[in-house]
Amino acid sequence: MVDFGKILKELRKSAGLSQQTLAEKLGVTKSLISYYELQERSPSPEMLIKLTKLFHVSADYLLGIDNDITKSLDISDLKNEDVRLLEYTADVLRKKNEKMQTD
């Protein structure tokens, strides 16, 4: 977790959150967020899950394993028909982008 603190700080700032606000969203203290960012403490697996959901990134990205910040989309509370609609929409957008690159 070499880059975790740096990555967390960048994500927090990009989201326009103070350490205090992030702490409140996660149900922890501001000092814990500071410890994470200074890399004086490591997050628990449960905290990693909360952070991935909050910032819509993979755990690999948060831990500095993967530099791809590809955002994830939490679809856990959607109906199957809604998930299929999102998958269809994503496919249409991919095809549109591929066509634009070849034109």
Tab-separated table of N, CA and C in Angstrom:
chain	number	residue	atom	x	y	z
A	1	MET	N	0.828	-1.190	0.000
A	1	MET	CA	0.000	0.000	0.000
A	1	MET	C	0.871	1.252	0.000
A	2	VAL	N	1.838	1.244	-0.853
A	2	VAL	CA	2.805	2.317	-0.908
A	2	VAL	C	2.161	3.674	-1.172
A	3	ASP	N	1.196	3.750	-2.064
A	3	ASP	CA	0.618	5.030	-2.468
A	3	ASP	C	-0.750	5.305	-1.863
A	4	PHE	N	-1.222	4.476	-0.956
A	4	PHE	CA	-2.588	4.614	-0.466
A	4	PHE	C	-2.879	6.015	0.075
A	5	GLY	N	-2.033	6.533	0.933
A	5	GLY	CA	-2.276	7.847	1.537
A	5	GLY	C	-2.356	8.951	0.511
A	6	LYS	N	-1.444	8.922	-0.447
A	6	LYS	CA	-1.421	9.927	-1.515
A	6	LYS	C	-2.677	9.822	-2.379
A	7	ILE	N	-3.041	8.603	-2.726
A	7	ILE	CA	-4.230	8.383	-3.564
A	7	ILE	C	-5.492	8.830	-2.829
A	8	LEU	N	-5.599	8.463	-1.553
A	8	LEU	CA	-6.771	8.864	-0.771
A	8	LEU	C	-6.886	10.381	-0.716
A	9	LYS	N	-5.775	11.055	-0.477
A	9	LYS	CA	-5.794	12.513	-0.402
A	9	LYS	C	-6.226	13.119	-1.736
A	10	GLU	N	-5.718	12.586	-2.844
A	10	GLU	CA	-6.100	13.094	-4.169
A	10	GLU	C	-7.586	12.879	-4.430
A	11	LEU	N	-8.093	11.693	-4.094
A	11	LEU	CA	-9.521	11.416	-4.291
A	11	LEU	C	-10.377	12.338	-3.426
A	12	ARG	N	-9.961	12.519	-2.191
A	12	ARG	CA	-10.705	13.373	-1.267
A	12	ARG	C	-10.761	14.805	-1.791
A	13	LYS	N	-9.622	15.322	-2.200
A	13	LYS	CA	-9.580	16.699	-2.704
A	13	LYS	C	-10.363	16.831	-4.006
A	14	SER	N	-10.255	15.842	-4.888
A	14	SER	CA	-10.999	15.879	-6.157
A	14	SER	C	-12.496	15.908	-5.909
A	15	ALA	N	-12.933	15.256	-4.835
A	15	ALA	CA	-14.355	15.234	-4.487
A	15	ALA	C	-14.766	16.487	-3.714
A	16	GLY	N	-13.798	17.364	-3.419
A	16	GLY	CA	-14.107	18.589	-2.689
A	16	GLY	C	-14.432	18.352	-1.228
A	17	LEU	N	-13.838	17.311	-0.655
A	17	LEU	CA	-14.120	16.963	0.731
A	17	LEU	C	-12.962	17.350	1.645
A	18	SER	N	-13.290	17.850	2.812
A	18	SER	CA	-12.272	18.067	3.838
A	18	SER	C	-12.040	16.732	4.541
A	19	GLN	N	-10.982	16.655	5.320
A	19	GLN	CA	-10.763	15.437	6.096
A	19	GLN	C	-11.935	15.211	7.051
A	20	GLN	N	-12.436	16.274	7.632
A	20	GLN	CA	-13.562	16.167	8.572
A	20	GLN	C	-14.811	15.626	7.880
A	21	THR	N	-15.116	16.147	6.706
A	21	THR	CA	-16.308	15.712	5.985
A	21	THR	C	-16.184	14.258	5.568
A	22	LEU	N	-15.011	13.874	5.080
A	22	LEU	CA	-14.792	12.474	4.703
A	22	LEU	C	-14.944	11.579	5.922
A	23	ALA	N	-14.378	11.996	7.033
A	23	ALA	CA	-14.483	11.213	8.264
A	23	ALA	C	-15.944	11.010	8.660
A	24	GLU	N	-16.731	12.067	8.564
A	24	GLU	CA	-18.148	11.967	8.916
A	24	GLU	C	-18.878	10.998	7.987
A	25	LYS	N	-18.573	11.055	6.700
A	25	LYS	CA	-19.212	10.146	5.748
A	25	LYS	C	-18.867	8.685	6.042
A	26	LEU	N	-17.665	8.459	6.567
A	26	LEU	CA	-17.201	7.096	6.832
A	26	LEU	C	-17.469	6.644	8.270
A	27	GLY	N	-17.906	7.564	9.116
A	27	GLY	CA	-18.179	7.225	10.509
A	27	GLY	C	-16.912	7.008	11.326
A	28	VAL	N	-15.875	7.787	11.002
A	28	VAL	CA	-14.611	7.694	11.741
A	28	VAL	C	-14.182	9.096	12.144
A	29	THR	N	-13.028	9.205	12.787
A	29	THR	CA	-12.534	10.505	13.214
A	29	THR	C	-11.669	11.143	12.129
A	30	LYS	N	-11.574	12.466	12.200
A	30	LYS	CA	-10.717	13.210	11.280
A	30	LYS	C	-9.269	12.746	11.432
A	31	SER	N	-8.860	12.457	12.647
A	31	SER	CA	-7.468	12.042	12.867
A	31	SER	C	-7.165	10.722	12.163
A	32	LEU	N	-8.140	9.828	12.061
A	32	LEU	CA	-7.905	8.573	11.351
A	32	LEU	C	-7.661	8.844	9.865
A	33	ILE	N	-8.428	9.754	9.289
A	33	ILE	CA	-8.221	10.126	7.880
A	33	ILE	C	-6.823	10.708	7.719
A	34	SER	N	-6.416	11.546	8.645
A	34	SER	CA	-5.079	12.125	8.603
A	34	SER	C	-4.012	11.039	8.685
A	35	TYR	N	-4.191	10.067	9.576
A	35	TYR	CA	-3.240	8.955	9.690
A	35	TYR	C	-3.148	8.174	8.378
A	36	TYR	N	-4.294	7.944	7.753
A	36	TYR	CA	-4.291	7.243	6.461
A	36	TYR	C	-3.485	8.029	5.428
A	37	GLU	N	-3.766	9.326	5.345
A	37	GLU	CA	-3.106	10.145	4.330
A	37	GLU	C	-1.604	10.284	4.583
A	38	LEU	N	-1.209	10.263	5.839
A	38	LEU	CA	0.213	10.316	6.190
A	38	LEU	C	0.862	8.936	6.163
A	39	GLN	N	0.049	7.935	5.880
A	39	GLN	CA	0.475	6.528	5.812
A	39	GLN	C	1.031	6.027	7.145
A	40	GLU	N	0.446	6.548	8.229
A	40	GLU	CA	0.819	6.097	9.564
A	40	GLU	C	-0.063	4.942	10.028
A	41	ARG	N	-1.186	4.763	9.344
A	41	ARG	CA	-2.079	3.629	9.612
A	41	ARG	C	-2.594	3.111	8.288
A	42	SER	N	-2.928	1.827	8.282
A	42	SER	CA	-3.489	1.191	7.089
A	42	SER	C	-4.969	0.911	7.311
A	43	PRO	N	-5.770	1.023	6.262
A	43	PRO	CA	-7.207	0.782	6.411
A	43	PRO	C	-7.518	-0.700	6.556
A	44	SER	N	-8.582	-0.978	7.256
A	44	SER	CA	-9.067	-2.355	7.369
A	44	SER	C	-9.740	-2.736	6.053
A	45	PRO	N	-9.961	-4.023	5.826
A	45	PRO	CA	-10.696	-4.419	4.614
A	45	PRO	C	-12.080	-3.765	4.540
A	46	GLU	N	-12.744	-3.631	5.677
A	46	GLU	CA	-14.060	-3.003	5.694
A	46	GLU	C	-13.972	-1.534	5.277
A	47	MET	N	-12.926	-0.840	5.724
A	47	MET	CA	-12.745	0.557	5.357
A	47	MET	C	-12.426	0.684	3.865
A	48	LEU	N	-11.630	-0.242	3.344
A	48	LEU	CA	-11.340	-0.228	1.907
A	48	LEU	C	-12.625	-0.333	1.096
A	49	ILE	N	-13.514	-1.199	1.519
A	49	ILE	CA	-14.791	-1.365	0.820
A	49	ILE	C	-15.593	-0.065	0.867
A	50	LYS	N	-15.654	0.569	2.040
A	50	LYS	CA	-16.373	1.843	2.155
A	50	LYS	C	-15.782	2.889	1.224
A	51	LEU	N	-14.454	2.950	1.160
A	51	LEU	CA	-13.797	3.950	0.316
A	51	LEU	C	-14.018	3.679	-1.165
A	52	THR	N	-13.986	2.406	-1.569
A	52	THR	CA	-14.225	2.097	-2.985
A	52	THR	C	-15.631	2.499	-3.382
A	53	LYS	N	-16.583	2.271	-2.511
A	53	LYS	CA	-17.968	2.643	-2.808
A	53	LYS	C	-18.161	4.155	-2.808
A	54	LEU	N	-17.528	4.823	-1.875
A	54	LEU	CA	-17.667	6.270	-1.779
A	54	LEU	C	-17.068	6.979	-2.988
A	55	PHE	N	-15.870	6.552	-3.407
A	55	PHE	CA	-15.177	7.224	-4.505
A	55	PHE	C	-15.382	6.533	-5.855
A	56	HIS	N	-16.091	5.419	-5.870
A	56	HIS	CA	-16.374	4.684	-7.104
A	56	HIS	C	-15.091	4.306	-7.856
A	57	VAL	N	-14.151	3.744	-7.108
A	57	VAL	CA	-12.901	3.256	-7.694
A	57	VAL	C	-12.672	1.831	-7.197
A	58	SER	N	-11.752	1.132	-7.834
A	58	SER	CA	-11.446	-0.226	-7.406
A	58	SER	C	-10.502	-0.206	-6.212
A	59	ALA	N	-10.488	-1.286	-5.468
A	59	ALA	CA	-9.536	-1.425	-4.361
A	59	ALA	C	-8.113	-1.437	-4.907
A	60	ASP	N	-7.920	-2.039	-6.069
A	60	ASP	CA	-6.588	-2.050	-6.694
A	60	ASP	C	-6.104	-0.628	-6.936
A	61	TYR	N	-6.990	0.245	-7.383
A	61	TYR	CA	-6.598	1.633	-7.606
A	61	TYR	C	-6.241	2.305	-6.277
A	62	LEU	N	-7.099	2.130	-5.278
A	62	LEU	CA	-6.853	2.734	-3.965
A	62	LEU	C	-5.527	2.295	-3.366
A	63	LEU	N	-5.175	1.038	-3.592
A	63	LEU	CA	-3.948	0.488	-3.005
A	63	LEU	C	-2.716	0.735	-3.863
A	64	GLY	N	-2.891	1.407	-4.990
A	64	GLY	CA	-1.755	1.701	-5.841
A	64	GLY	C	-1.289	0.536	-6.683
A	65	ILE	N	-2.114	-0.505	-6.789
A	65	ILE	CA	-1.764	-1.692	-7.581
A	65	ILE	C	-2.031	-1.439	-9.047
A	66	ASP	N	-3.101	-0.722	-9.322
A	66	ASP	CA	-3.525	-0.438	-10.697
A	66	ASP	C	-3.692	1.065	-10.832
A	67	ASN	N	-3.079	1.653	-11.841
A	67	ASN	CA	-3.152	3.103	-12.035
A	67	ASN	C	-4.395	3.536	-12.784
A	68	ASP	N	-5.218	2.583	-13.203
A	68	ASP	CA	-6.425	2.910	-13.960
A	68	ASP	C	-7.514	3.365	-12.999
A	69	ILE	N	-7.892	4.624	-13.098
A	69	ILE	CA	-8.908	5.175	-12.192
A	69	ILE	C	-10.313	4.920	-12.707
A	70	THR	N	-10.447	3.989	-13.617
A	70	THR	CA	-11.766	3.693	-14.163
A	70	THR	C	-12.770	3.613	-13.025
A	71	LYS	N	-13.752	4.408	-13.142
A	71	LYS	CA	-14.777	4.463	-12.097
A	71	LYS	C	-15.673	3.230	-12.183
A	72	SER	N	-16.136	2.789	-11.038
A	72	SER	CA	-17.085	1.682	-11.009
A	72	SER	C	-18.463	2.256	-10.686
A	73	LEU	N	-19.451	1.485	-10.980
A	73	LEU	CA	-20.821	1.929	-10.764
A	73	LEU	C	-21.494	0.934	-9.835
A	74	ASP	N	-21.982	1.404	-8.713
A	74	ASP	CA	-22.653	0.533	-7.758
A	74	ASP	C	-24.084	0.289	-8.225
A	75	ILE	N	-24.361	-0.930	-8.634
A	75	ILE	CA	-25.691	-1.280	-9.131
A	75	ILE	C	-26.382	-2.289	-8.213
A	76	SER	N	-25.863	-2.426	-7.009
A	76	SER	CA	-26.340	-3.473	-6.102
A	76	SER	C	-27.820	-3.362	-5.749
A	77	ASP	N	-28.390	-2.180	-5.751
A	77	ASP	CA	-29.798	-2.056	-5.357
A	77	ASP	C	-30.740	-1.870	-6.544
A	78	LEU	N	-30.248	-2.137	-7.760
A	78	LEU	CA	-31.086	-1.996	-8.946
A	78	LEU	C	-31.737	-3.320	-9.323
A	79	LYS	N	-32.877	-3.216	-9.979
A	79	LYS	CA	-33.565	-4.410	-10.485
A	79	LYS	C	-32.806	-4.923	-11.711
A	80	ASN	N	-32.980	-6.206	-12.009
A	80	ASN	CA	-32.292	-6.826	-13.145
A	80	ASN	C	-32.583	-6.097	-14.453
A	81	GLU	N	-33.813	-5.653	-14.651
A	81	GLU	CA	-34.155	-4.953	-15.891
A	81	GLU	C	-33.400	-3.622	-15.991
A	82	ASP	N	-33.169	-2.969	-14.848
A	82	ASP	CA	-32.410	-1.715	-14.836
A	82	ASP	C	-30.938	-1.974	-15.160
A	83	VAL	N	-30.395	-3.070	-14.634
A	83	VAL	CA	-29.009	-3.437	-14.912
A	83	VAL	C	-28.841	-3.711	-16.405
A	84	ARG	N	-29.791	-4.442	-16.999
A	84	ARG	CA	-29.724	-4.726	-18.441
A	84	ARG	C	-29.763	-3.427	-19.252
A	85	LEU	N	-30.585	-2.474	-18.829
A	85	LEU	CA	-30.654	-1.186	-19.517
A	85	LEU	C	-29.313	-0.451	-19.443
A	86	LEU	N	-28.688	-0.482	-18.290
A	86	LEU	CA	-27.378	0.160	-18.149
A	86	LEU	C	-26.325	-0.526	-19.011
A	87	GLU	N	-26.353	-1.850	-19.052
A	87	GLU	CA	-25.402	-2.595	-19.884
A	87	GLU	C	-25.605	-2.244	-21.358
A	88	TYR	N	-26.846	-2.171	-21.786
A	88	TYR	CA	-27.166	-1.816	-23.174
A	88	TYR	C	-26.664	-0.402	-23.486
A	89	THR	N	-26.939	0.529	-22.579
A	89	THR	CA	-26.508	1.911	-22.774
A	89	THR	C	-24.988	1.998	-22.868
A	90	ALA	N	-24.275	1.269	-22.012
A	90	ALA	CA	-22.815	1.266	-22.058
A	90	ALA	C	-22.314	0.725	-23.387
A	91	ASP	N	-22.941	-0.324	-23.896
A	91	ASP	CA	-22.547	-0.878	-25.196
A	91	ASP	C	-22.761	0.131	-26.321
A	92	VAL	N	-23.888	0.834	-26.291
A	92	VAL	CA	-24.175	1.849	-27.315
A	92	VAL	C	-23.119	2.953	-27.264
A	93	LEU	N	-22.767	3.389	-26.071
A	93	LEU	CA	-21.757	4.442	-25.936
A	93	LEU	C	-20.379	3.976	-26.401
A	94	ARG	N	-20.021	2.726	-26.101
A	94	ARG	CA	-18.739	2.191	-26.572
A	94	ARG	C	-18.685	2.176	-28.102
A	95	LYS	N	-19.763	1.722	-28.726
A	95	LYS	CA	-19.811	1.675	-30.187
A	95	LYS	C	-19.724	3.082	-30.771
A	96	LYS	N	-20.407	4.039	-30.162
A	96	LYS	CA	-20.350	5.430	-30.616
A	96	LYS	C	-18.917	5.955	-30.534
A	97	ASN	N	-18.248	5.688	-29.429
A	97	ASN	CA	-16.874	6.163	-29.250
A	97	ASN	C	-15.914	5.487	-30.235
A	98	GLU	N	-16.109	4.189	-30.479
A	98	GLU	CA	-15.267	3.485	-31.463
A	98	GLU	C	-15.459	4.085	-32.845
A	99	LYS	N	-16.707	4.381	-33.201
A	99	LYS	CA	-17.005	4.971	-34.513
A	99	LYS	C	-16.354	6.351	-34.633
A	100	MET	N	-16.393	7.133	-33.587
A	100	MET	CA	-15.801	8.464	-33.614
A	100	MET	C	-14.281	8.390	-33.795
A	101	GLN	N	-13.648	7.348	-33.257
A	101	GLN	CA	-12.203	7.199	-33.382
A	101	GLN	C	-11.792	6.797	-34.799
A	102	THR	N	-12.677	6.099	-35.497
A	102	THR	CA	-12.333	5.653	-36.841
A	102	THR	C	-12.692	6.686	-37.898
A	103	ASP	N	-13.532	7.640	-37.574
A	103	ASP	CA	-13.938	8.673	-38.551
A	103	ASP	C	-12.866	9.725	-38.716
